[in-house]
Coordinates of C-alpha atoms and ligand atoms in Angstrom, one line a residue:
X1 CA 78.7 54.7 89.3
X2 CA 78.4 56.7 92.5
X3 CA 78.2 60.4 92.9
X4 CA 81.2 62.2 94.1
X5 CA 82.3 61.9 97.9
X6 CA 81.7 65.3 98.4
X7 CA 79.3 67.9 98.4
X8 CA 79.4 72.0 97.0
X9 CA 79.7 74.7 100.3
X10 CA 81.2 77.7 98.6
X11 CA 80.5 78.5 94.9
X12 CA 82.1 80.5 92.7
X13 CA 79.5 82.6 89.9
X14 CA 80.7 82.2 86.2
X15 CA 79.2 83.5 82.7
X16 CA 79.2 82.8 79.3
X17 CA 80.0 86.7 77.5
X18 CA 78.8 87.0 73.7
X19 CA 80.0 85.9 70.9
X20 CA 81.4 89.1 70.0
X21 CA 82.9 90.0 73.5
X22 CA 84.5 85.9 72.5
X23 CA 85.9 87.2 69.5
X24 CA 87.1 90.8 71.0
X25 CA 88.8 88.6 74.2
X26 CA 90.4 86.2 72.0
X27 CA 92.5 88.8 69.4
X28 CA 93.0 91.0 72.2
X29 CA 95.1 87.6 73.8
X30 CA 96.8 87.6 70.2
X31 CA 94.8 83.9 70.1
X32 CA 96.4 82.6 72.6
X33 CA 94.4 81.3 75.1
X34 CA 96.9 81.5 78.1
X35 CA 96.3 85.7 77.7
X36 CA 92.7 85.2 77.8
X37 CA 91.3 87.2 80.8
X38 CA 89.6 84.5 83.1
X39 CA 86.4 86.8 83.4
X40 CA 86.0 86.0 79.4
X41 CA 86.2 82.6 80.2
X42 CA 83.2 80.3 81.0
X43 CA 84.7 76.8 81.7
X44 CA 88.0 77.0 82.6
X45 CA 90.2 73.9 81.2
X46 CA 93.1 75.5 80.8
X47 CA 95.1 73.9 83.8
X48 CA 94.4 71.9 86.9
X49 CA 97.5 73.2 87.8
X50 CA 96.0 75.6 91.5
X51 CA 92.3 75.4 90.3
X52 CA 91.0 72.6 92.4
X53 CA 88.5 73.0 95.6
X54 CA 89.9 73.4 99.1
X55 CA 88.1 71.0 101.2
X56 CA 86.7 72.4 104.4
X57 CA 89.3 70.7 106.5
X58 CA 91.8 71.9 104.5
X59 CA 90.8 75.7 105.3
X60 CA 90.2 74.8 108.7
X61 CA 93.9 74.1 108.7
X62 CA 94.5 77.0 107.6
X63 CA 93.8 79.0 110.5
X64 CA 96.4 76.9 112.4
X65 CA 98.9 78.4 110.4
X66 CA 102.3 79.1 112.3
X67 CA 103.9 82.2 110.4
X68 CA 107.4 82.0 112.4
X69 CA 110.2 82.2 109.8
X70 CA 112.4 78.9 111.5
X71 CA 111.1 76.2 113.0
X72 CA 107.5 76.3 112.1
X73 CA 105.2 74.0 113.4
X74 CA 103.1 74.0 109.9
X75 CA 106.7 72.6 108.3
X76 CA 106.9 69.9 110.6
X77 CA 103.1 69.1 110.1
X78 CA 104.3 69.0 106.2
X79 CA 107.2 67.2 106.5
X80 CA 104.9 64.3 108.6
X81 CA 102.5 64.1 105.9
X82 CA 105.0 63.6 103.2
X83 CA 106.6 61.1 105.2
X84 CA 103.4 59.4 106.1
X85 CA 102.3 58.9 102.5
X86 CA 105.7 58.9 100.6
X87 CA 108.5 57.7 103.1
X88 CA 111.2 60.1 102.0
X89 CA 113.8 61.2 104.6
X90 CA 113.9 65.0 103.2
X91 CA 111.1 67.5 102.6
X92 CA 112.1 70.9 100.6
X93 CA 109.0 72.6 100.3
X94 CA 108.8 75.3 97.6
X95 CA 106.6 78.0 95.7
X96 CA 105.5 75.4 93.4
X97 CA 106.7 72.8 91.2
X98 CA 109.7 74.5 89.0
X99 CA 111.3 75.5 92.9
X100 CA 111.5 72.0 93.4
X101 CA 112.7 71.1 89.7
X102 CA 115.4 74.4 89.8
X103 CA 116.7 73.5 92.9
X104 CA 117.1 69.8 92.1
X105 CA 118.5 70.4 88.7
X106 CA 121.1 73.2 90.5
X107 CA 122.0 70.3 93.0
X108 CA 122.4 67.1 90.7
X109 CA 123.4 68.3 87.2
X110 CA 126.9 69.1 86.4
X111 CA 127.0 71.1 82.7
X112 CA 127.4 68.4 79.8
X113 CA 125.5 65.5 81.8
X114 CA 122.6 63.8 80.2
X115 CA 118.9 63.6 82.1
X116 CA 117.1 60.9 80.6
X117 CA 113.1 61.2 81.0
X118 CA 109.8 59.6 79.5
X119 CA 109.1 62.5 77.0
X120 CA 109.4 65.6 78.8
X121 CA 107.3 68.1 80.5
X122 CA 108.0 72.2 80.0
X123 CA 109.2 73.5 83.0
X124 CA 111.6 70.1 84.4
X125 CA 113.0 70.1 80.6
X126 CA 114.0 73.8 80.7
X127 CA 115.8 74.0 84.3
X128 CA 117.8 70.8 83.3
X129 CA 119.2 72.4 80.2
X130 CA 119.5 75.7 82.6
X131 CA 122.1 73.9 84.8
X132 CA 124.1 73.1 81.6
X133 CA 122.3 69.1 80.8
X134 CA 120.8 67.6 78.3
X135 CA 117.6 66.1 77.8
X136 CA 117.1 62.9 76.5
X137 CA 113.7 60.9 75.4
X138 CA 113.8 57.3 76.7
X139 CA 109.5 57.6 76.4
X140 CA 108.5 54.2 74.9
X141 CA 107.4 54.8 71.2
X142 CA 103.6 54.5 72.7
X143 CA 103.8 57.4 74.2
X144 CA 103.4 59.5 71.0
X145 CA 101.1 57.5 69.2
X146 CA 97.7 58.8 70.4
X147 CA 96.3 55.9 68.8
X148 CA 97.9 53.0 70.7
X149 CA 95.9 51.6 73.6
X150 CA 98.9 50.6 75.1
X151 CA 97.8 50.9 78.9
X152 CA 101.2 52.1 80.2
X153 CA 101.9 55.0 77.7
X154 CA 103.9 56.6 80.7
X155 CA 106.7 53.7 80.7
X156 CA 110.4 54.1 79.9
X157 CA 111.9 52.3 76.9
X158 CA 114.6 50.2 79.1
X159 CA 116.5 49.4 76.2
X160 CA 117.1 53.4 75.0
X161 CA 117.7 53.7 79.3
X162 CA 120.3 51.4 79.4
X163 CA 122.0 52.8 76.1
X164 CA 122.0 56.3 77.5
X165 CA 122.7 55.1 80.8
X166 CA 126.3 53.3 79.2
X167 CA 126.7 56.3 77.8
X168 CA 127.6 57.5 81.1
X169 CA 127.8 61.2 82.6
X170 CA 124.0 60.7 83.6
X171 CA 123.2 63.2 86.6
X172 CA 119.9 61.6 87.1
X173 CA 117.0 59.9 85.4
X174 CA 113.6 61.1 85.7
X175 CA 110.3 59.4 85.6
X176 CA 107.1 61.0 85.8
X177 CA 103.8 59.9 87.0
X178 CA 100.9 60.0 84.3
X179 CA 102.7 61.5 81.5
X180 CA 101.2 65.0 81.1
X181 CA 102.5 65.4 77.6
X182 CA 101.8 62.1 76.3
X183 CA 97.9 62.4 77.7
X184 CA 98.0 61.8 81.2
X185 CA 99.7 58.3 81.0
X186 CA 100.5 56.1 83.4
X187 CA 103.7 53.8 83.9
X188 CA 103.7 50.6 85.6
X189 CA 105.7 49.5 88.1
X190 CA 106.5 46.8 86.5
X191 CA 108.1 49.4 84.0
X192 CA 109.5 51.2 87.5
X193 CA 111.4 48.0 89.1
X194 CA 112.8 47.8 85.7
X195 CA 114.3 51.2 85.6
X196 CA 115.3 51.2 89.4
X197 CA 117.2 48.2 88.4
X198 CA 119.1 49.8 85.6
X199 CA 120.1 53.0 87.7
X200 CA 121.0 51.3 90.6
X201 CA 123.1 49.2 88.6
X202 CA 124.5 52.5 87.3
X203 CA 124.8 54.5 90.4
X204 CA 122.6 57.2 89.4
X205 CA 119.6 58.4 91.1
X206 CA 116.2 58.0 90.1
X207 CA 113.6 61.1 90.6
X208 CA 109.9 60.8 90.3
X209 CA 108.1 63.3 88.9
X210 CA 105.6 62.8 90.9
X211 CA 103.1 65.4 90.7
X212 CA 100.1 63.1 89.9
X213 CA 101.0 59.7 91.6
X214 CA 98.1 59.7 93.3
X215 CA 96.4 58.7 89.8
X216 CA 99.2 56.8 88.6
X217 CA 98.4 54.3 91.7
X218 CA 94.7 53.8 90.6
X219 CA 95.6 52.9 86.9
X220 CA 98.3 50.7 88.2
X221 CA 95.3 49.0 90.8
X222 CA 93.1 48.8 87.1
X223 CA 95.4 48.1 85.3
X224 CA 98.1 46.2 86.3
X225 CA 97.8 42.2 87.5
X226 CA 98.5 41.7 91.3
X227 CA 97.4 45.1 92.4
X228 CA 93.7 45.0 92.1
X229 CA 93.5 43.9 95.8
X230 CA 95.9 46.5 97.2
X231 CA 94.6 50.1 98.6
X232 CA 95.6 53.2 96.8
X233 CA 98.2 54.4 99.9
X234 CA 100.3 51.4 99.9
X235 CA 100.7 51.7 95.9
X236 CA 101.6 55.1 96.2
X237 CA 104.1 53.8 98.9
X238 CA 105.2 51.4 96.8
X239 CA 106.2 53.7 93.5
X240 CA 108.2 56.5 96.2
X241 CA 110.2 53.5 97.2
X242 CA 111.3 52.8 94.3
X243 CA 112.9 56.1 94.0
X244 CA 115.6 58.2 95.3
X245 CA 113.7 61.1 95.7
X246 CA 110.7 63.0 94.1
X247 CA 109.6 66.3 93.0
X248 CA 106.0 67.6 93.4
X249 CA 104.0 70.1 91.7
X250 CA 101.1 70.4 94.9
X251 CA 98.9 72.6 93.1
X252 CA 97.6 69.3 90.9
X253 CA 97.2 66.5 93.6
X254 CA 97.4 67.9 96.9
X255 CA 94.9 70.7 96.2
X256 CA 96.6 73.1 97.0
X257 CA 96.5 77.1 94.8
X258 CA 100.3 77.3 95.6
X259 CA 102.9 74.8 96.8
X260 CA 105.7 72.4 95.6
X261 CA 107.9 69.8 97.3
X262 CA 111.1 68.6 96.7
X263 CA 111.5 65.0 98.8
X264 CA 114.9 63.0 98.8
X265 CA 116.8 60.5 100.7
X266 CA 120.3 61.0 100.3
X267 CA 121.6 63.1 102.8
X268 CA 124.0 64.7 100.9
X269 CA 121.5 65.9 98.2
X270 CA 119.3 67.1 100.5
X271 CA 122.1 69.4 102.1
X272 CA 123.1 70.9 98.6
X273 CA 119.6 71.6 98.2
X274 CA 119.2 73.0 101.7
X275 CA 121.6 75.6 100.7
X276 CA 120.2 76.0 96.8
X277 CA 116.7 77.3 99.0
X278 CA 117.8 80.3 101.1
X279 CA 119.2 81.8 98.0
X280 CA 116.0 80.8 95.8
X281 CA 112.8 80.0 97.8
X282 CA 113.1 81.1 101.5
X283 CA 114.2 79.7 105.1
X284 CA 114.1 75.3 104.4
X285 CA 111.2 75.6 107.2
X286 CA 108.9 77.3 104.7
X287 CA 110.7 77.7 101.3
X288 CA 108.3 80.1 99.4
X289 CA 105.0 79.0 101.4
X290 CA 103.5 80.8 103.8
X291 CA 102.7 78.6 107.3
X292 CA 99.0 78.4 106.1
X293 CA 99.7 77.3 102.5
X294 CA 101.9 74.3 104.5
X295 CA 98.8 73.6 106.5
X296 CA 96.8 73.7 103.4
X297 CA 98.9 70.9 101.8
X298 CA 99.6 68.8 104.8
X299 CA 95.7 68.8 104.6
X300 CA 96.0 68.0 100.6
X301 CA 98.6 65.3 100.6
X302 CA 96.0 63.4 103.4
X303 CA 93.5 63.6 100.5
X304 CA 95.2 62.8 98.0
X305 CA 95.6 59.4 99.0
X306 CA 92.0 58.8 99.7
X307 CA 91.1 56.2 96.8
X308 CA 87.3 57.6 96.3
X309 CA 88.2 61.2 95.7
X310 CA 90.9 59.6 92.7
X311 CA 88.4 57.7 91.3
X312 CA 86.4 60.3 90.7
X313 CA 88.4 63.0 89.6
X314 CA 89.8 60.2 86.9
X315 CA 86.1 59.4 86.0
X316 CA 85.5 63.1 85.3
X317 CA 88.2 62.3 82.3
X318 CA 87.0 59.3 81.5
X319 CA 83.3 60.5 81.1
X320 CA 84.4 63.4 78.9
X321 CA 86.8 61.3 76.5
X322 CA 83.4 58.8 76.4
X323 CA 81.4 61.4 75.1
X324 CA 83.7 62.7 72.7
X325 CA 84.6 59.2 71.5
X326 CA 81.1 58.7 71.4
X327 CA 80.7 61.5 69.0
X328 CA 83.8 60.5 66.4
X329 CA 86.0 63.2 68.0
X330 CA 89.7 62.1 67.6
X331 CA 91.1 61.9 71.3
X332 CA 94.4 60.4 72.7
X333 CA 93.4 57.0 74.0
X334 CA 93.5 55.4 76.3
X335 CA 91.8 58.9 78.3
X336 CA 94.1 59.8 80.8
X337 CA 94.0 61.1 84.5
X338 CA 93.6 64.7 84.6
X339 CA 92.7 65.8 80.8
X340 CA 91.1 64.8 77.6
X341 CA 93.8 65.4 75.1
X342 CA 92.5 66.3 71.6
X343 CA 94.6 65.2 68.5
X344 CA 94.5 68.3 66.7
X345 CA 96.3 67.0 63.5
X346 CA 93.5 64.5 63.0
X347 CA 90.5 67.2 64.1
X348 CA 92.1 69.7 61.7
X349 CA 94.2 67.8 58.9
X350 CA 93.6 70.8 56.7
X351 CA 95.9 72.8 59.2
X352 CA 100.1 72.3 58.4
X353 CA 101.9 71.1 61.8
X354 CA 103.7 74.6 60.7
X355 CA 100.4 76.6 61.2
X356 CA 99.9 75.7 64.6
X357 CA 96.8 73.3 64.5
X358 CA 96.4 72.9 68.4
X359 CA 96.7 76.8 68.8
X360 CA 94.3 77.0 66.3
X361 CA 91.7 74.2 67.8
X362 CA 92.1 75.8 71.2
X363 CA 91.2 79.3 69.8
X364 CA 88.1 77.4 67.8
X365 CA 87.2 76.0 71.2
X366 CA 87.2 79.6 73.2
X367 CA 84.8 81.3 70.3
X368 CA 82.8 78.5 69.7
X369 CA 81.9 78.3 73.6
X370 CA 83.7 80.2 76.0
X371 CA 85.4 77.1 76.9
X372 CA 89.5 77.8 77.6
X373 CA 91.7 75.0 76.9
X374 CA 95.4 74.7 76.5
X375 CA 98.0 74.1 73.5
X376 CA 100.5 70.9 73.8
X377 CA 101.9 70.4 70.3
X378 CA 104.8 72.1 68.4
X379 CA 104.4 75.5 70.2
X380 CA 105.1 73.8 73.5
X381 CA 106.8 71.0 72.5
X382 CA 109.7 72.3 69.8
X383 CA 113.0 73.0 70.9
X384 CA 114.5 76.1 69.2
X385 CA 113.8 75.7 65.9
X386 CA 114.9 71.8 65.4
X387 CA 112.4 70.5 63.4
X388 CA 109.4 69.0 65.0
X389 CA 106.7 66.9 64.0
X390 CA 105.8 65.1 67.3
X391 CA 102.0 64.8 69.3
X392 CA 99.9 67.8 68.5
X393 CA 97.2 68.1 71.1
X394 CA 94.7 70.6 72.7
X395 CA 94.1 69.2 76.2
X396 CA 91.2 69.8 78.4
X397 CA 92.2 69.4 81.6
X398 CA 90.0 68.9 84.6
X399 CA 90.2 71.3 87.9
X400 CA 89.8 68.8 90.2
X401 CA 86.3 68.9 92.6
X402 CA 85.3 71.8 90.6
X403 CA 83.1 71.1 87.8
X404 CA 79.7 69.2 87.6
X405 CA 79.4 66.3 84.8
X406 CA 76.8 68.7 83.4
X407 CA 79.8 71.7 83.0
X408 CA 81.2 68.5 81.1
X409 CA 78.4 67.0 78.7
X410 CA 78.3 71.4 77.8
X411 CA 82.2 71.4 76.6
X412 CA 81.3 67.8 75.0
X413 CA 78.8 69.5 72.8
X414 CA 81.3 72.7 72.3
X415 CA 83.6 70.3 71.0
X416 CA 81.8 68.3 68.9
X417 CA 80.3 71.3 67.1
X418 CA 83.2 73.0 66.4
X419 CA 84.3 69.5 65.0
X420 CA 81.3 69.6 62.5
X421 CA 82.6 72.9 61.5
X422 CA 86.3 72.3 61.6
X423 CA 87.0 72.2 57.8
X424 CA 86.6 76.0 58.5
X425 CA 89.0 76.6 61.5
X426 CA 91.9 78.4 60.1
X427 CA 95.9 78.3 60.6
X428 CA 97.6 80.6 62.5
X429 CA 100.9 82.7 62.1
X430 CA 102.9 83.6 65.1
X431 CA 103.8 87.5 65.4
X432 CA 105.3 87.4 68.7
X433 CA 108.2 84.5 70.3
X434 CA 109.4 84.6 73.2
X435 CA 112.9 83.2 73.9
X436 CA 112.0 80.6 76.8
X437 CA 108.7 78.9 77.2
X438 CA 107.3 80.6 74.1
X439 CA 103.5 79.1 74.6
X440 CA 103.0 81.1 77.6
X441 CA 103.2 84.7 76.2
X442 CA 103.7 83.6 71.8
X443 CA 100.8 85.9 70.2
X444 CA 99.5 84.7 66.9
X445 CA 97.3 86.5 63.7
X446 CA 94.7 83.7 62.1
X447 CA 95.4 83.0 58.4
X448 CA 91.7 83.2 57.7
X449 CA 88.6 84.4 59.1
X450 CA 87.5 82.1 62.3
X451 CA 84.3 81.4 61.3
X452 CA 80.9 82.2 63.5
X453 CA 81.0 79.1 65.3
X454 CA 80.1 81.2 68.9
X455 CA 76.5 82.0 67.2
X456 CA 75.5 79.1 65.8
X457 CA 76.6 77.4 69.1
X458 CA 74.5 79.5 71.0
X459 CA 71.3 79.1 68.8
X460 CA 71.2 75.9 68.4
X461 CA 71.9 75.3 72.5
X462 CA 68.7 77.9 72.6
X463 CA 66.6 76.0 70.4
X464 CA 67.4 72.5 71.9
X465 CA 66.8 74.5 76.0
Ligands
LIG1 C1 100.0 72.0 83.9 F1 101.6 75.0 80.3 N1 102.0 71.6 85.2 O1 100.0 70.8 83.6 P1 104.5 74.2 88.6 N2 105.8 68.7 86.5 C2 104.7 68.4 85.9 C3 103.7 69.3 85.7 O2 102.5 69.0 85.2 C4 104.0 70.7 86.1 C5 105.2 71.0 86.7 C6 106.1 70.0 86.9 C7 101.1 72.5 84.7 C8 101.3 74.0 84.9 C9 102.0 74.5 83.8 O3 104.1 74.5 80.2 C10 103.5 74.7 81.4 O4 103.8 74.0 90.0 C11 104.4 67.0 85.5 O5 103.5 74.6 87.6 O6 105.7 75.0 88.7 C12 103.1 71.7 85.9 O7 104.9 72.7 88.3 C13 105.6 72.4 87.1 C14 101.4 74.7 82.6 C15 103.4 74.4 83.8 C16 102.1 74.8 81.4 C17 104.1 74.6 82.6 O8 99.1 72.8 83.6

């Protein structure tokens, strides 16, 4: 395999605290490991959501920022990228993704009307149901079955589209690239021709989420016959074109700390949205960006489609899942673009879905080795208090050009030790809901002791050094 197509200019110092600073951090958060401070942190896998490296063209760009409130030249640099490498007609830039997804959702859903999606991610699900519509699961079963290898986990059912889509009252049906929830998975397009097919024969329009297309296009070359041949831009061109209109979470593929996009091609959607942005975001020449950030993510969105740099931010996945496989850990196959997703009910089957096993293994994961990592299972994933019993998983999710593979054979061994130990990793009980988006700010009280997993980590790391 090669080594990365970059090398490190700028470095950023981290430290591993103690064990007992670990355990003082972590019930200070209230266990949850979104409070954590990031000082207490020593690998930070929380999110590679604003936590990638800048390339040094991209802060060159920077300095080129234009500030002006109208007519910026740094929008009309954006709006040229996103044209280059999507095609759409319409370029909305925003704060970051949920802009993109508020504004959209404020511009195409009437109250009552159904959004059909493959699973669901946080954020798009909540400002849907915020403009009065209602979510609706066409996944394919795959997608929650972290055992399948089914190489297109990311697809939509077509039959459960087309029954929701005769339904009627449908504002708009969403598809998103490398299913975050589901493990990073891909659809195909294949899958995509399938689904533009049904709305078109519907008249509704079809939205990417298309936050990490970049990757979806390299499974699709991998995975999927015919493309092998093909480069990565013109597969990425390919997916967009399929779609109405797109919105993008920048701070995951266009390495950017800050941005969003929202990109359409209908005229009259983009001039509802146009107004929906002075009230929400800012002028429609900068929408919640400042010139440089725009500069920053023209910059990005160039990268983005460079197929080296997506092969191996994917690889980084891939080699962590391999040694974590290796080592009998129960992962979500097949290992996705932008995390390693553990199955937390399999790692912990001792732990009740009701005593919040991810929650629990992520905790585990913090005092067993300073390594953060983040909760997707029922306290991210239930709605209200409907019953739930879907995918319970702790991802660890790779900042992209930031970590060495040696960062990532150090959380492998983390993991795996804490999975020796895991008969003794304890429930948890939540003390503190919030209304909306409860994982972000929920606190929790263990049901047992954690045991001293941080210690023994540590001596035994010493006595192998
Ligand atoms: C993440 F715990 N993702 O994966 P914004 N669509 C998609 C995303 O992955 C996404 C957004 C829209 C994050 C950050 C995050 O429940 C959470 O730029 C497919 O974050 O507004 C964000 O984009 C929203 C973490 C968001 C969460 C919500 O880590």
């Amino acid at each position: 395999m090669l080594p990365p197509p970059f090398k490190i200019k700028v470095v950023e110092p981290i430290a591993l605290v103690s064990p007992a600073e670990r355990r003082r951090a972590l019930a200070d958060a209230g266990y949850n490991t979104f409070l954590l401070r990031s000082d207490d942190v020593f690998i930070d896998l929380l999110t590679d959501s604003g936590t990638s490296a800048v390339s040094q063209e991209q802060r060159a760009a920077m300095e080129l920022g234009d500030e002006a409130y109208a007519g910026s030249r740094s929008f009309f640099r954006l709006e040229a990228a996103v044209r280059e490498a999507y095609g759409y007609t319409h370029v909305i830039p925003t704060h970051q993704g949920r802009g993109a997804e508020h504004l959209l959702c404020r511009a195409l859903v009437e109250p009552g009307q159904l959004v059909p999606s493959n699973l669901y991610f946080t954020t798009s699900r909540v400002h849907a149901e915020l403009a009065g519509g209602v979510w609706v699961d066409v996944a394919v079963p795959e997608a929650s079955e972290p055992e399948s290898l089914h190489p297109f986990k990311g697809n939509l059912d077509l039959a459960a589209l087309r029954a929701a889509l005769e339904r009627g009252n449908v504002a708009f049906v969403r598809a998103e690239a490398c299913l975050n929830m589901a493990g990073g998975q891909p659809f195909s397009i294949e899958n995509l021709r399938g689904v533009r097919a049904l709305t078109q024969e519907h008249g509704v329009p079809l939205v990417l989420d298309a936050t990490r297309i970049s990757e979806n296009a390299l499974f699709v070359k991998e995975r999927e016959p015919g493309y092998e041949d093909r480069d990565l831009p013109s597969i990425i061109r390919e997916i967009a074109d399929l779609s109405d209109g797109a919105v993008f979470s920048s701070k995951k593929d266009h390495f950017v700390p800050i941005g969003g996009l929202l990109a359409l091609n209908d005229d009259r959607v983009a001039e509802r949205a146009r107004e929906l942005v002075v009230v929400y975001e800012g002028f429609p020449h900068y929408g919640g960006l400042a010139g440089h950030d725009m500069e920053a993510l023209a910059q990005g969105i160039r990268e983005s489609t460079d197929e080296r740099m997506i092969r191996q931010y994917v690889g980084q996945s891939a080699y962590l899942g391999g040694l974590l496989s290796g080592r009998g850990v129960p992962i979500v196959l097949p290992v996705g673009a932008h995390a390693v997703f553990l199955d937390a009910k399999r790692f912990l089957p001792h732990v009740a879905q009701h005593e919040f096993p991810a929650q629990a293994l992520a905790a585990a994961l913090y005092l067993a080795g300073g390594v953060r990592s983040m909760e997707r299972g029922i306290v991210s994933g239930q709605h209200g208090h409907d019953p739930y019993d879907g995918l319970e998983l702790v991802r660890l999710t790779i900042p992209r050009r930031a970590y060495t593979q040696e960062h990532l054979a150090y959380v492998a061994d983390v993991v795996a030790r804490t999975y020796e130990d895991r008969k003794r990793v304890p429930g948890l009980e939540m003390v503190y809901e919030p209304e909306t988006l409860r994982f972000f700010q929920a606190r929790f009280e263990p049901l047992a002791a954690f045991p001293a997993l941080g210690e023994e980590l540590r001596e035994r790391l010493e006595l192998s050094a």
